[in-house]
CSV table of C-alpha atoms in Angstrom, one decimal:
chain,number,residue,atom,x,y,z
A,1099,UNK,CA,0.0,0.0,0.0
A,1100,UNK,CA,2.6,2.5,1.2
A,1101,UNK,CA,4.7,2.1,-2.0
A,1102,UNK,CA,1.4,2.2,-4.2
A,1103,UNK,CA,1.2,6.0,-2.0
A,1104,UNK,CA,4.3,6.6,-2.8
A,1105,UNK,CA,4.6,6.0,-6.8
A,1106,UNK,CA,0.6,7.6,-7.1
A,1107,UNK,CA,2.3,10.9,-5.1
A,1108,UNK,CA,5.7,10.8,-7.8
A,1109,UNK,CA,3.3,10.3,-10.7
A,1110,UNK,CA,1.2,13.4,-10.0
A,1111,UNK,CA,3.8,15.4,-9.7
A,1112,UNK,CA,5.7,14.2,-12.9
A,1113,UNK,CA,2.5,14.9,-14.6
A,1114,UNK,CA,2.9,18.9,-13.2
A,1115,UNK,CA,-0.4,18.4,-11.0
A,1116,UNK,CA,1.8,20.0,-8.4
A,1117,UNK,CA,0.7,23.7,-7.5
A,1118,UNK,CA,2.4,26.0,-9.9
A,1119,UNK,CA,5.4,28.6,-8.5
A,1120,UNK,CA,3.8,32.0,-7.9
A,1121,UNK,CA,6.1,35.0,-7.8
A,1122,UNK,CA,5.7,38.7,-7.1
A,1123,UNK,CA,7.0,40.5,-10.2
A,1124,UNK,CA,8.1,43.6,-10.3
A,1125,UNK,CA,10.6,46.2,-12.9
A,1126,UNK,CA,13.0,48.6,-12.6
A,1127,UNK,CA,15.3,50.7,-14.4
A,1128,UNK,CA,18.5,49.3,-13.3
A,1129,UNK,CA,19.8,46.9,-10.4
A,1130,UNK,CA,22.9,47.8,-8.4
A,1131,UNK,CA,25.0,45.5,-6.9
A,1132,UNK,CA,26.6,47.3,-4.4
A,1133,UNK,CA,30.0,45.8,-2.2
A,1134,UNK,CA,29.6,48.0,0.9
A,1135,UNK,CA,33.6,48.4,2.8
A,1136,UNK,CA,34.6,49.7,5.8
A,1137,UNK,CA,37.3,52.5,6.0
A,1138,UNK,CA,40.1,49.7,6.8
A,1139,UNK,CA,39.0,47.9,3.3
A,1140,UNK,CA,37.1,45.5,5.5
A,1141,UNK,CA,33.3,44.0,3.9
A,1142,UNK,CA,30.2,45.3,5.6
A,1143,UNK,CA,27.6,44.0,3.6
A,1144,UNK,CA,26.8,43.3,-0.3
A,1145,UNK,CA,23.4,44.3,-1.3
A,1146,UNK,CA,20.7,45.0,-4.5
A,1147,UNK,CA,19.9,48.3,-4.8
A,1148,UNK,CA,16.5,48.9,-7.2
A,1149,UNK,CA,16.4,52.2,-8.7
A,1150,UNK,CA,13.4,53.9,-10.9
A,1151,UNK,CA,14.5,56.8,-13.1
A,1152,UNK,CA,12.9,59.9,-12.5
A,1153,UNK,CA,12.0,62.2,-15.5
A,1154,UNK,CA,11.2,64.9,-12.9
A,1155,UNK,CA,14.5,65.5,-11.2
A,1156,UNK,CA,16.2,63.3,-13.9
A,1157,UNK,CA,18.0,60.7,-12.1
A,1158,UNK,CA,17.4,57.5,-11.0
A,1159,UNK,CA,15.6,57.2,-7.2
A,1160,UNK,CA,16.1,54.7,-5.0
A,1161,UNK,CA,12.9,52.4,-5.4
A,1162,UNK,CA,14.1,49.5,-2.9
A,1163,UNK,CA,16.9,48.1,-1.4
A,1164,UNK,CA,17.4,44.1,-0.1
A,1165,UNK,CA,20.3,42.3,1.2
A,1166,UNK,CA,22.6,40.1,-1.1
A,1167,UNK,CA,22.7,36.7,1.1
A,1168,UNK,CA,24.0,34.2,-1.8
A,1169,UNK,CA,24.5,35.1,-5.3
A,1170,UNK,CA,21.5,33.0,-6.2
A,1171,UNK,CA,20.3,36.2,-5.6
A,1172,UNK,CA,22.3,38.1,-8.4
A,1173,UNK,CA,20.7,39.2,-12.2
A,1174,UNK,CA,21.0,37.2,-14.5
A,1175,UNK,CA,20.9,38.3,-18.4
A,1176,UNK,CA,18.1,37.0,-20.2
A,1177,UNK,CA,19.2,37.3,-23.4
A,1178,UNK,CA,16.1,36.5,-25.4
A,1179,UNK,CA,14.4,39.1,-23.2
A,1180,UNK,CA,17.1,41.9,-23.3
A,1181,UNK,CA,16.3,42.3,-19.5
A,1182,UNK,CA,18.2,40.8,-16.2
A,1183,UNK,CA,16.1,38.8,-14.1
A,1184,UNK,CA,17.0,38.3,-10.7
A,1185,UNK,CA,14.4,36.3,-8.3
A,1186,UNK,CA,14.7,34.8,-4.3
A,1187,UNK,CA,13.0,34.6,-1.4
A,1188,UNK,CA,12.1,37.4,0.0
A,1189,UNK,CA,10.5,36.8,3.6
A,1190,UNK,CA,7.6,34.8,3.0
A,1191,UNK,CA,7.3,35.1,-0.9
A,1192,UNK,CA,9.0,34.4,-3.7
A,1193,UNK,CA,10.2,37.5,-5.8
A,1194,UNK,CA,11.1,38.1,-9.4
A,1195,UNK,CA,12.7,41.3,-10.7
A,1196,UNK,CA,13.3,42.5,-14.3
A,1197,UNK,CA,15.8,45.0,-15.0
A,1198,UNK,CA,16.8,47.3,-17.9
A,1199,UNK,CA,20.2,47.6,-16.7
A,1200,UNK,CA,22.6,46.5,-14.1
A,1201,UNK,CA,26.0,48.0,-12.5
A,1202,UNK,CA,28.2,46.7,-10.2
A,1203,UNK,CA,30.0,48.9,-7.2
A,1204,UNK,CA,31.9,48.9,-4.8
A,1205,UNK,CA,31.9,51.7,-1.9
A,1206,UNK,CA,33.1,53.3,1.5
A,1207,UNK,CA,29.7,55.1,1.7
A,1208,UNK,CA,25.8,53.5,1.7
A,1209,UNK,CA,24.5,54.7,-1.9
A,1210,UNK,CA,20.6,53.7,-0.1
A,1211,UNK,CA,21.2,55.4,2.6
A,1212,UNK,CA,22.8,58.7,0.7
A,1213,UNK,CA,19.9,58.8,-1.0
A,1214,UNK,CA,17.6,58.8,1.9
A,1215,UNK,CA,18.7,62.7,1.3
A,1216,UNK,CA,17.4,63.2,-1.7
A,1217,UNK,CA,13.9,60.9,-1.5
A,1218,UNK,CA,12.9,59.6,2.3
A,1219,UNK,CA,12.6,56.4,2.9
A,1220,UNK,CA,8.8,56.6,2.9
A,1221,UNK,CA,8.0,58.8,-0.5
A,1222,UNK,CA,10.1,55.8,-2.4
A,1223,UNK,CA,7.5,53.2,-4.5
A,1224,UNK,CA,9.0,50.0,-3.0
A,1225,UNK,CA,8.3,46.4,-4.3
A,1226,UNK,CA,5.0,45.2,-4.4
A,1227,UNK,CA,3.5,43.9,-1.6
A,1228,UNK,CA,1.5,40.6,-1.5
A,1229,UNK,CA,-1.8,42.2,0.2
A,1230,UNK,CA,-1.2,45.2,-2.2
A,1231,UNK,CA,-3.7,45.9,-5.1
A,1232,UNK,CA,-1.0,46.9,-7.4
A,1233,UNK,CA,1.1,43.6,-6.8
A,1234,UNK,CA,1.5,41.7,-9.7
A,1235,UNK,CA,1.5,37.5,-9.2
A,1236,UNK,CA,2.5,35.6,-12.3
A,1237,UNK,CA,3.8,32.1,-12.6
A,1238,UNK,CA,7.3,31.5,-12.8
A,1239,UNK,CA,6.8,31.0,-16.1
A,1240,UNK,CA,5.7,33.8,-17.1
A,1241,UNK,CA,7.5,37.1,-18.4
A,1242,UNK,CA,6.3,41.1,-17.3
């Protein structure tokens, strides 16, 4: 019986009746990948910086910021897509960003929190949120 379980449970899911992979999807201008150093040359943290350009003021804004834990994490080019793609789990959902663009840097100073000069922290757009009406759920599949 158990193994009858077992191969009925394997077969399903070969045949995709598992639940599909739902992800938050989001785009931004350009991704930052920012190496964050002490004064003594020493690492304090690597982060993804998600910036929005501005017409207004004509630069690109801060949008959102989240720490870089593995590079997992890091954009990828999708080349039939001309974007970067860059997708982890981000508290209790799964997120997937597109990008126009991507740089790489590395710093003595906190480019997010330089900018909290600029635009505070709470007139930025953010990432979508899973209880907002703006967020966007598509399956992994899927492209923006």
């Amino acid at each position: 019986m158990t193994s009858f379980v077992v191969a009925s449970i394997l077969s399903m899911a070969s045949l995709g009746a598992s639940p599909a992979e739902t992800y938050l999807v989001d785009h931004v201008d350009l991704i930052e990948i920012n190496h964050l150093y002490d004064l003594q040359g020493r690492l304090v943290i690597d982060q993804l910086i998600f910036y929005q350009w501005d017409s207004a003021s004509q630069r690109f804004q801060v949008r959102a910021w989240r720490l870089l834990k593995t590079n997992d994490q890091l954009p990828r080019k999708s080349w039939n897509q001309d974007k970067y793609i860059c997708h982890w789990r981000d508290m209790n959902v799964h997120r997937k960003v597109y990008a126009d663009n991507v740089r790489e840097t590395w710093t003595t100073s906190d480019p997010e929190v330089l900018e909290r000069n600029m635009l505070p922290i709470e007139q930025r757009s953010e990432l979508s949120q899973p209880d907002s009406s703006s967020s966007r759920l598509a399956l992994a599949s899927e492209d923006p």
